[in-house]
Amino acid sequence: MIKSNLGYFSKIEPFGTVDGPGVRTVFFLAGCPLRCLYCHNPETWAYQNGNSLTSDEVLKMVKRYQSYYGKDGGVTFSGGEPLAQSEFLIETCALLRSNGIHVALDTSGVGNPLYHEKVLNQVDLVIYDLKAADSDLYRRITSQPIDPTEVFLSTLQRVGTPIWIRQVIVPKINDTPENLEATAQKIATLKNVVKVELLPYHTMGKAKYDKLHIAYPLEDTPAMDLELCKRLNESLILRIEEIRSTNR
C-alpha cells in the first residue's frame, strides 16, 4: 500500500508546455492499472517505482520554478495514473493551492471512487483522457472495463471542475467516423468543457518497450497523420457544437 504522505514519481519535468496551460512543472506519478495499446510511458506502470517525495518536498521544488509560471502556468500531476495515489494528491494539491499555485490533474479517471470528490475539490483543472466513449472500444484500447471512468466522470460533473478533454487517435483503431460520432455525443453531454484536443498517435514510445523487453502492441501501426488529425479535431468540435445546439 502506498503511504499517503509519500508520492512516487517515475519522472519530473520542470518546464512542461503541453500538459495544461502555460509553463508547468509536470509530476509523472508511478503506477497505472490500464495497459493502453498506445501507451508511450510503460516505465510508469509499476507502483512505487522511482523516486519518492513528501508534499512539503514537492512544494519546495515547485517554489524554485514558480517565477516561470506567470499568470497561466502551474503544476500538473500526470502518470501513470495519478489517481492511484489519491491520498497523496489530496494533501499535496491542497498545499500547492494554498500557496497560490494552479494545479491540473491529467487523468484517465480510474481510481478509488471514495477519493474522487476530495481530489477534485483540490484541483483547478482536469485534463481528462477520454480513451473511448464506446465500452467495447474502451476495453480493446485499455484492457479494462469502462465503468470506473464513468463513475469518475459522474463525480467530475457534480463537482464542476473545468475540463480539457484529450483523445489519442490511432489509425484503423479509433480514427473511424463511428468513434468520432460517439466521442462527440459523449462530450456534448458534459459541462465545463473548456478545450477538446485530439492527439496524433506516435511511435516514439516503442524504444521504451524494447528496453523493458515488453512486446509493443502496435508494432505494425503507423503514426497518425498530423494534418488528418487536425482536420478530425476541427470536425469533432463542430459536431459537438451542432449536437449541443440541437439539444438546447
PDB file of C-alpha atoms in Angstrom:
ATOM      1  CA  MET A   1       0.000   0.000   0.000  1.00  0.00           C
ATOM      2  CA  ILE A   2       1.393   3.404  -0.972  1.00  0.00           C
ATOM      3  CA  LYS A   3       1.820   5.716   2.014  1.00  0.00           C
ATOM      4  CA  SER A   4      -0.327   8.836   1.758  1.00  0.00           C
ATOM      5  CA  ASN A   5       2.462  11.177   2.867  1.00  0.00           C
ATOM      6  CA  LEU A   6       4.776   9.991   0.096  1.00  0.00           C
ATOM      7  CA  GLY A   7       4.342  10.354  -3.634  1.00  0.00           C
ATOM      8  CA  TYR A   8       6.161   8.035  -6.012  1.00  0.00           C
ATOM      9  CA  PHE A   9       7.292   9.529  -9.312  1.00  0.00           C
ATOM     10  CA  SER A  10       8.673   7.965 -12.473  1.00  0.00           C
ATOM     11  CA  LYS A  11       9.934  11.360 -13.644  1.00  0.00           C
ATOM     12  CA  ILE A  12       9.556  15.112 -13.138  1.00  0.00           C
ATOM     13  CA  GLU A  13       9.578  17.658 -15.956  1.00  0.00           C
ATOM     14  CA  PRO A  14      10.376  21.149 -14.562  1.00  0.00           C
ATOM     15  CA  PHE A  15       9.243  23.188 -17.570  1.00  0.00           C
ATOM     16  CA  GLY A  16       6.482  21.436 -19.478  1.00  0.00           C
ATOM     17  CA  THR A  17       4.436  23.284 -22.096  1.00  0.00           C
ATOM     18  CA  VAL A  18       1.908  20.686 -23.321  1.00  0.00           C
ATOM     19  CA  ASP A  19       0.316  19.365 -20.116  1.00  0.00           C
ATOM     20  CA  GLY A  20      -2.001  22.224 -19.277  1.00  0.00           C
ATOM     21  CA  PRO A  21      -1.971  25.996 -19.741  1.00  0.00           C
ATOM     22  CA  GLY A  22       1.268  27.956 -19.637  1.00  0.00           C
ATOM     23  CA  VAL A  23       4.606  26.730 -18.342  1.00  0.00           C
ATOM     24  CA  ARG A  24       4.157  23.916 -15.848  1.00  0.00           C
ATOM     25  CA  THR A  25       6.122  21.556 -13.668  1.00  0.00           C
ATOM     26  CA  VAL A  26       4.803  18.092 -14.509  1.00  0.00           C
ATOM     27  CA  PHE A  27       4.998  15.278 -11.970  1.00  0.00           C
ATOM     28  CA  PHE A  28       4.572  11.856 -13.566  1.00  0.00           C
ATOM     29  CA  LEU A  29       3.297   9.656 -10.758  1.00  0.00           C
ATOM     30  CA  ALA A  30       4.130   5.965 -10.763  1.00  0.00           C
ATOM     31  CA  GLY A  31       1.525   3.258 -11.173  1.00  0.00           C
ATOM     32  CA  CYS A  32      -1.267   2.611 -13.651  1.00  0.00           C
ATOM     33  CA  PRO A  33      -3.974  -0.096 -13.800  1.00  0.00           C
ATOM     34  CA  LEU A  34      -4.517   0.357 -17.549  1.00  0.00           C
ATOM     35  CA  ARG A  35      -2.497  -1.135 -20.383  1.00  0.00           C
ATOM     36  CA  CYS A  36      -3.387   1.136 -23.257  1.00  0.00           C
ATOM     37  CA  LEU A  37      -2.371  -0.053 -26.710  1.00  0.00           C
ATOM     38  CA  TYR A  38      -0.665   3.245 -27.494  1.00  0.00           C
ATOM     39  CA  CYS A  39       0.904   3.971 -24.092  1.00  0.00           C
ATOM     40  CA  HIS A  40       4.288   5.624 -24.626  1.00  0.00           C
ATOM     41  CA  ASN A  41       5.328   5.542 -20.955  1.00  0.00           C
ATOM     42  CA  PRO A  42       5.418   1.841 -19.948  1.00  0.00           C
ATOM     43  CA  GLU A  43       8.028   2.697 -17.324  1.00  0.00           C
ATOM     44  CA  THR A  44       5.229   4.369 -15.324  1.00  0.00           C
ATOM     45  CA  TRP A  45       3.127   1.209 -14.938  1.00  0.00           C
ATOM     46  CA  ALA A  46       4.812  -0.120 -11.792  1.00  0.00           C
ATOM     47  CA  TYR A  47       3.716   1.231  -8.412  1.00  0.00           C
ATOM     48  CA  GLN A  48       6.333   2.679  -6.048  1.00  0.00           C
ATOM     49  CA  ASN A  49       8.712   2.783  -8.990  1.00  0.00           C
ATOM     50  CA  GLY A  50      11.162   5.677  -8.964  1.00  0.00           C
ATOM     51  CA  ASN A  51      11.811   8.486  -6.508  1.00  0.00           C
ATOM     52  CA  SER A  52       9.566   9.445  -3.614  1.00  0.00           C
ATOM     53  CA  LEU A  53       8.779  12.912  -2.287  1.00  0.00           C
ATOM     54  CA  THR A  54       6.667  14.279   0.547  1.00  0.00           C
ATOM     55  CA  SER A  55       4.121  17.023  -0.071  1.00  0.00           C
ATOM     56  CA  ASP A  56       6.452  19.561   1.541  1.00  0.00           C
ATOM     57  CA  GLU A  57       9.297  18.467  -0.732  1.00  0.00           C
ATOM     58  CA  VAL A  58       7.062  18.907  -3.781  1.00  0.00           C
ATOM     59  CA  LEU A  59       6.198  22.436  -2.655  1.00  0.00           C
ATOM     60  CA  LYS A  60       9.850  23.272  -2.047  1.00  0.00           C
ATOM     61  CA  MET A  61      10.751  22.078  -5.547  1.00  0.00           C
ATOM     62  CA  VAL A  62       7.865  23.918  -7.180  1.00  0.00           C
ATOM     63  CA  LYS A  63       8.741  27.191  -5.487  1.00  0.00           C
ATOM     64  CA  ARG A  64      12.092  27.136  -7.294  1.00  0.00           C
ATOM     65  CA  TYR A  65      10.244  27.251 -10.618  1.00  0.00           C
ATOM     66  CA  GLN A  66       7.214  29.340  -9.648  1.00  0.00           C
ATOM     67  CA  SER A  67       8.555  32.577 -11.127  1.00  0.00           C
ATOM     68  CA  TYR A  68       8.482  30.953 -14.589  1.00  0.00           C
ATOM     69  CA  TYR A  69       4.801  30.045 -14.425  1.00  0.00           C
ATOM     70  CA  GLY A  70       3.427  33.530 -14.999  1.00  0.00           C
ATOM     71  CA  LYS A  71      -0.323  34.006 -14.746  1.00  0.00           C
ATOM     72  CA  ASP A  72      -1.252  30.862 -16.707  1.00  0.00           C
ATOM     73  CA  GLY A  73       1.184  28.167 -15.564  1.00  0.00           C
ATOM     74  CA  GLY A  74       1.447  25.933 -12.533  1.00  0.00           C
ATOM     75  CA  VAL A  75       1.761  22.252 -11.685  1.00  0.00           C
ATOM     76  CA  THR A  76       0.314  19.197 -13.434  1.00  0.00           C
ATOM     77  CA  PHE A  77       0.086  15.737 -11.895  1.00  0.00           C
ATOM     78  CA  SER A  78       0.184  13.112 -14.627  1.00  0.00           C
ATOM     79  CA  GLY A  79       1.270   9.497 -14.821  1.00  0.00           C
ATOM     80  CA  GLY A  80       0.915   6.656 -14.950  1.00  0.00           C
ATOM     81  CA  GLU A  81      -2.448   7.250 -13.362  1.00  0.00           C
ATOM     82  CA  PRO A  82      -2.222   9.872 -10.598  1.00  0.00           C
ATOM     83  CA  LEU A  83      -5.490   8.724  -9.018  1.00  0.00           C
ATOM     84  CA  ALA A  84      -3.588   5.608  -7.936  1.00  0.00           C
ATOM     85  CA  GLN A  85      -2.056   7.914  -5.316  1.00  0.00           C
ATOM     86  CA  SER A  86      -5.188   9.840  -4.380  1.00  0.00           C
ATOM     87  CA  GLU A  87      -4.379  10.401  -0.708  1.00  0.00           C
ATOM     88  CA  PHE A  88      -1.041  11.956  -1.606  1.00  0.00           C
ATOM     89  CA  LEU A  89      -2.748  14.046  -4.296  1.00  0.00           C
ATOM     90  CA  ILE A  90      -5.317  15.458  -1.887  1.00  0.00           C
ATOM     91  CA  GLU A  91      -2.644  16.500   0.592  1.00  0.00           C
ATOM     92  CA  THR A  92      -0.213  17.886  -1.978  1.00  0.00           C
ATOM     93  CA  CYS A  93      -2.711  19.716  -4.181  1.00  0.00           C
ATOM     94  CA  ALA A  94      -4.215  21.435  -1.147  1.00  0.00           C
ATOM     95  CA  LEU A  95      -0.746  22.556  -0.067  1.00  0.00           C
ATOM     96  CA  LEU A  96       0.148  23.884  -3.522  1.00  0.00           C
ATOM     97  CA  ARG A  97      -3.106  25.775  -3.954  1.00  0.00           C
ATOM     98  CA  SER A  98      -2.775  27.341  -0.504  1.00  0.00           C
ATOM     99  CA  ASN A  99       0.487  28.780  -1.844  1.00  0.00           C
ATOM    100  CA  GLY A 100      -1.201  30.274  -4.900  1.00  0.00           C
ATOM    101  CA  ILE A 101      -0.155  27.591  -7.385  1.00  0.00           C
ATOM    102  CA  HIS A 102      -2.536  26.460 -10.139  1.00  0.00           C
ATOM    103  CA  VAL A 103      -2.962  22.666 -10.120  1.00  0.00           C
ATOM    104  CA  ALA A 104      -4.039  20.448 -13.026  1.00  0.00           C
ATOM    105  CA  LEU A 105      -4.781  16.730 -12.914  1.00  0.00           C
ATOM    106  CA  ASP A 106      -4.050  14.706 -16.061  1.00  0.00           C
ATOM    107  CA  THR A 107      -6.055  11.509 -15.614  1.00  0.00           C
ATOM    108  CA  SER A 108      -7.916   8.664 -17.276  1.00  0.00           C
ATOM    109  CA  GLY A 109     -10.364   8.752 -14.369  1.00  0.00           C
ATOM    110  CA  VAL A 110      -9.515   5.328 -12.962  1.00  0.00           C
ATOM    111  CA  GLY A 111      -9.035   5.115  -9.205  1.00  0.00           C
ATOM    112  CA  ASN A 112     -10.751   4.573  -5.872  1.00  0.00           C
ATOM    113  CA  PRO A 113     -14.098   6.422  -6.128  1.00  0.00           C
ATOM    114  CA  LEU A 114     -14.060   7.133  -2.388  1.00  0.00           C
ATOM    115  CA  TYR A 115     -11.383   9.756  -3.066  1.00  0.00           C
ATOM    116  CA  HIS A 116     -12.628  11.290  -6.319  1.00  0.00           C
ATOM    117  CA  GLU A 117     -14.562  14.217  -4.870  1.00  0.00           C
ATOM    118  CA  LYS A 118     -11.814  15.077  -2.387  1.00  0.00           C
ATOM    119  CA  VAL A 119      -9.221  15.099  -5.171  1.00  0.00           C
ATOM    120  CA  LEU A 120     -11.389  17.184  -7.487  1.00  0.00           C
ATOM    121  CA  ASN A 121     -12.018  19.740  -4.764  1.00  0.00           C
ATOM    122  CA  GLN A 122      -8.264  20.367  -4.652  1.00  0.00           C
ATOM    123  CA  VAL A 123      -7.535  20.863  -8.367  1.00  0.00           C
ATOM    124  CA  ASP A 124      -8.198  23.777 -10.718  1.00  0.00           C
ATOM    125  CA  LEU A 125      -8.344  21.833 -13.980  1.00  0.00           C
ATOM    126  CA  VAL A 126      -8.870  18.236 -15.074  1.00  0.00           C
ATOM    127  CA  ILE A 127      -7.147  17.106 -18.258  1.00  0.00           C
ATOM    128  CA  TYR A 128      -9.324  14.090 -18.971  1.00  0.00           C
ATOM    129  CA  ASP A 129      -8.022  11.330 -21.224  1.00  0.00           C
ATOM    130  CA  LEU A 130     -11.151  10.070 -22.952  1.00  0.00           C
ATOM    131  CA  LYS A 131      -9.964   6.688 -24.205  1.00  0.00           C
ATOM    132  CA  ALA A 132     -13.255   5.875 -25.929  1.00  0.00           C
ATOM    133  CA  ALA A 133     -16.954   6.525 -25.442  1.00  0.00           C
ATOM    134  CA  ASP A 134     -17.929   3.028 -26.582  1.00  0.00           C
ATOM    135  CA  SER A 135     -17.449   0.337 -23.933  1.00  0.00           C
ATOM    136  CA  ASP A 136     -16.143  -2.315 -26.350  1.00  0.00           C
ATOM    137  CA  LEU A 137     -13.598   0.027 -27.900  1.00  0.00           C
ATOM    138  CA  TYR A 138     -12.592   1.233 -24.440  1.00  0.00           C
ATOM    139  CA  ARG A 139     -11.831  -2.322 -23.356  1.00  0.00           C
ATOM    140  CA  ARG A 140      -9.946  -3.013 -26.578  1.00  0.00           C
ATOM    141  CA  ILE A 141      -7.739   0.048 -26.017  1.00  0.00           C
ATOM    142  CA  THR A 142      -7.182  -0.230 -22.252  1.00  0.00           C
ATOM    143  CA  SER A 143      -7.804  -3.925 -21.441  1.00  0.00           C
ATOM    144  CA  GLN A 144     -10.188  -2.737 -18.691  1.00  0.00           C
ATOM    145  CA  PRO A 145     -13.952  -2.087 -18.369  1.00  0.00           C
ATOM    146  CA  ILE A 146     -15.295   1.426 -18.862  1.00  0.00           C
ATOM    147  CA  ASP A 147     -17.327   1.563 -15.629  1.00  0.00           C
ATOM    148  CA  PRO A 148     -14.652   3.057 -13.303  1.00  0.00           C
ATOM    149  CA  THR A 149     -14.000   6.051 -15.540  1.00  0.00           C
ATOM    150  CA  GLU A 150     -17.752   6.630 -15.926  1.00  0.00           C
ATOM    151  CA  VAL A 151     -18.001   6.848 -12.132  1.00  0.00           C
ATOM    152  CA  PHE A 152     -15.216   9.441 -12.128  1.00  0.00           C
ATOM    153  CA  LEU A 153     -16.931  11.458 -14.866  1.00  0.00           C
ATOM    154  CA  SER A 154     -20.158  11.494 -12.885  1.00  0.00           C
ATOM    155  CA  THR A 155     -18.347  12.908  -9.861  1.00  0.00           C
ATOM    156  CA  LEU A 156     -16.479  15.384 -12.050  1.00  0.00           C
ATOM    157  CA  GLN A 157     -19.777  16.689 -13.397  1.00  0.00           C
ATOM    158  CA  ARG A 158     -21.178  17.081  -9.914  1.00  0.00           C
ATOM    159  CA  VAL A 159     -18.123  18.949  -8.620  1.00  0.00           C
ATOM    160  CA  GLY A 160     -17.926  21.150 -11.726  1.00  0.00           C
ATOM    161  CA  THR A 161     -14.158  21.330 -12.205  1.00  0.00           C
ATOM    162  CA  PRO A 162     -13.163  22.749 -15.634  1.00  0.00           C
ATOM    163  CA  ILE A 163     -12.204  20.021 -18.129  1.00  0.00           C
ATOM    164  CA  TRP A 164      -9.767  19.712 -21.000  1.00  0.00           C
ATOM    165  CA  ILE A 165     -10.638  16.600 -22.976  1.00  0.00           C
ATOM    166  CA  ARG A 166      -7.981  14.714 -24.875  1.00  0.00           C
ATOM    167  CA  GLN A 167      -8.119  11.599 -27.000  1.00  0.00           C
ATOM    168  CA  VAL A 168      -5.230   9.859 -28.754  1.00  0.00           C
ATOM    169  CA  ILE A 169      -6.172   8.987 -32.322  1.00  0.00           C
ATOM    170  CA  VAL A 170      -4.692   5.771 -33.727  1.00  0.00           C
ATOM    171  CA  PRO A 171      -5.007   4.767 -37.399  1.00  0.00           C
ATOM    172  CA  LYS A 172      -7.522   1.970 -38.032  1.00  0.00           C
ATOM    173  CA  ILE A 173      -8.418   1.731 -34.339  1.00  0.00           C
ATOM    174  CA  ASN A 174     -10.296   4.880 -33.361  1.00  0.00           C
ATOM    175  CA  ASP A 175      -9.950   7.237 -36.330  1.00  0.00           C
ATOM    176  CA  THR A 176     -13.318   5.993 -37.554  1.00  0.00           C
ATOM    177  CA  PRO A 177     -16.498   8.018 -38.116  1.00  0.00           C
ATOM    178  CA  GLU A 178     -18.227   5.791 -35.554  1.00  0.00           C
ATOM    179  CA  ASN A 179     -15.753   6.621 -32.792  1.00  0.00           C
ATOM    180  CA  LEU A 180     -15.722  10.331 -33.582  1.00  0.00           C
ATOM    181  CA  GLU A 181     -19.518  10.461 -33.513  1.00  0.00           C
ATOM    182  CA  ALA A 182     -19.646   8.572 -30.211  1.00  0.00           C
ATOM    183  CA  THR A 183     -16.980  10.897 -28.821  1.00  0.00           C
ATOM    184  CA  ALA A 184     -18.910  13.976 -29.938  1.00  0.00           C
ATOM    185  CA  GLN A 185     -22.137  12.652 -28.426  1.00  0.00           C
ATOM    186  CA  LYS A 186     -20.341  11.971 -25.139  1.00  0.00           C
ATOM    187  CA  ILE A 187     -18.592  15.326 -24.891  1.00  0.00           C
ATOM    188  CA  ALA A 188     -21.776  17.192 -25.796  1.00  0.00           C
ATOM    189  CA  THR A 189     -23.361  15.927 -22.566  1.00  0.00           C
ATOM    190  CA  LEU A 190     -20.527  17.193 -20.349  1.00  0.00           C
ATOM    191  CA  LYS A 191     -20.467  20.528 -18.540  1.00  0.00           C
ATOM    192  CA  ASN A 192     -17.467  22.795 -18.013  1.00  0.00           C
ATOM    193  CA  VAL A 193     -15.528  21.556 -21.052  1.00  0.00           C
ATOM    194  CA  VAL A 194     -13.062  24.322 -21.925  1.00  0.00           C
ATOM    195  CA  LYS A 195     -10.981  22.518 -24.565  1.00  0.00           C
ATOM    196  CA  VAL A 196     -11.181  19.437 -26.793  1.00  0.00           C
ATOM    197  CA  GLU A 197      -7.984  18.087 -28.294  1.00  0.00           C
ATOM    198  CA  LEU A 198      -7.268  15.057 -30.464  1.00  0.00           C
ATOM    199  CA  LEU A 199      -3.665  13.910 -30.125  1.00  0.00           C
ATOM    200  CA  PRO A 200      -1.988  12.062 -33.016  1.00  0.00           C
ATOM    201  CA  TYR A 201      -0.595   8.652 -32.119  1.00  0.00           C
ATOM    202  CA  HIS A 202       3.183   8.467 -32.495  1.00  0.00           C
ATOM    203  CA  THR A 203       5.677   5.612 -32.340  1.00  0.00           C
ATOM    204  CA  MET A 204       8.316   7.291 -30.161  1.00  0.00           C
ATOM    205  CA  GLY A 205       7.480   5.075 -27.198  1.00  0.00           C
ATOM    206  CA  LYS A 206       8.497   1.865 -28.963  1.00  0.00           C
ATOM    207  CA  ALA A 207      12.131   2.156 -27.852  1.00  0.00           C
ATOM    208  CA  LYS A 208      10.992   2.083 -24.219  1.00  0.00           C
ATOM    209  CA  TYR A 209       9.182  -1.220 -24.772  1.00  0.00           C
ATOM    210  CA  ASP A 210      12.285  -2.665 -26.384  1.00  0.00           C
ATOM    211  CA  LYS A 211      14.411  -1.517 -23.446  1.00  0.00           C
ATOM    212  CA  LEU A 212      11.988  -3.097 -20.969  1.00  0.00           C
ATOM    213  CA  HIS A 213      11.683  -6.279 -23.085  1.00  0.00           C
ATOM    214  CA  ILE A 214       7.933  -5.789 -23.493  1.00  0.00           C
ATOM    215  CA  ALA A 215       6.151  -6.622 -26.753  1.00  0.00           C
ATOM    216  CA  TYR A 216       4.932  -3.443 -28.445  1.00  0.00           C
ATOM    217  CA  PRO A 217       1.167  -3.809 -29.115  1.00  0.00           C
ATOM    218  CA  LEU A 218       1.079  -1.571 -32.197  1.00  0.00           C
ATOM    219  CA  GLU A 219       4.171  -2.885 -33.944  1.00  0.00           C
ATOM    220  CA  ASP A 220       2.657  -2.584 -37.421  1.00  0.00           C
ATOM    221  CA  THR A 221       0.650   0.607 -36.865  1.00  0.00           C
ATOM    222  CA  PRO A 222       1.995   3.794 -38.479  1.00  0.00           C
ATOM    223  CA  ALA A 223       1.999   7.159 -36.754  1.00  0.00           C
ATOM    224  CA  MET A 224      -1.157   9.221 -37.191  1.00  0.00           C
ATOM    225  CA  ASP A 225      -1.016  11.796 -39.965  1.00  0.00           C
ATOM    226  CA  LEU A 226      -0.779  15.213 -38.269  1.00  0.00           C
ATOM    227  CA  GLU A 227      -2.876  17.119 -40.789  1.00  0.00           C
ATOM    228  CA  LEU A 228      -5.596  14.478 -40.813  1.00  0.00           C
ATOM    229  CA  CYS A 229      -5.714  14.529 -37.014  1.00  0.00           C
ATOM    230  CA  LYS A 230      -6.046  18.311 -37.091  1.00  0.00           C
ATOM    231  CA  ARG A 231      -8.962  18.092 -39.529  1.00  0.00           C
ATOM    232  CA  LEU A 232     -10.646  15.422 -37.410  1.00  0.00           C
ATOM    233  CA  ASN A 233     -10.246  17.679 -34.375  1.00  0.00           C
ATOM    234  CA  GLU A 234     -11.922  20.568 -36.180  1.00  0.00           C
ATOM    235  CA  SER A 235     -14.759  18.323 -37.361  1.00  0.00           C
ATOM    236  CA  LEU A 236     -15.228  16.924 -33.861  1.00  0.00           C
ATOM    237  CA  ILE A 237     -15.568  20.383 -32.323  1.00  0.00           C
ATOM    238  CA  LEU A 238     -18.096  21.416 -34.967  1.00  0.00           C
ATOM    239  CA  ARG A 239     -20.094  18.232 -34.375  1.00  0.00           C
ATOM    240  CA  ILE A 240     -20.144  18.820 -30.605  1.00  0.00           C
ATOM    241  CA  GLU A 241     -21.458  22.341 -31.155  1.00  0.00           C
ATOM    242  CA  GLU A 242     -24.082  21.021 -33.572  1.00  0.00           C
ATOM    243  CA  ILE A 243     -25.330  18.430 -31.067  1.00  0.00           C
ATOM    244  CA  ARG A 244     -25.484  20.981 -28.265  1.00  0.00           C
ATOM    245  CA  SER A 245     -27.341  23.441 -30.474  1.00  0.00           C
ATOM    246  CA  THR A 246     -29.901  20.788 -31.409  1.00  0.00           C
ATOM    247  CA  ASN A 247     -30.415  19.811 -27.766  1.00  0.00           C
ATOM    248  CA  ARG A 248     -30.968  23.335 -26.470  1.00  0.00           C
TER     249      ARG A 248
END
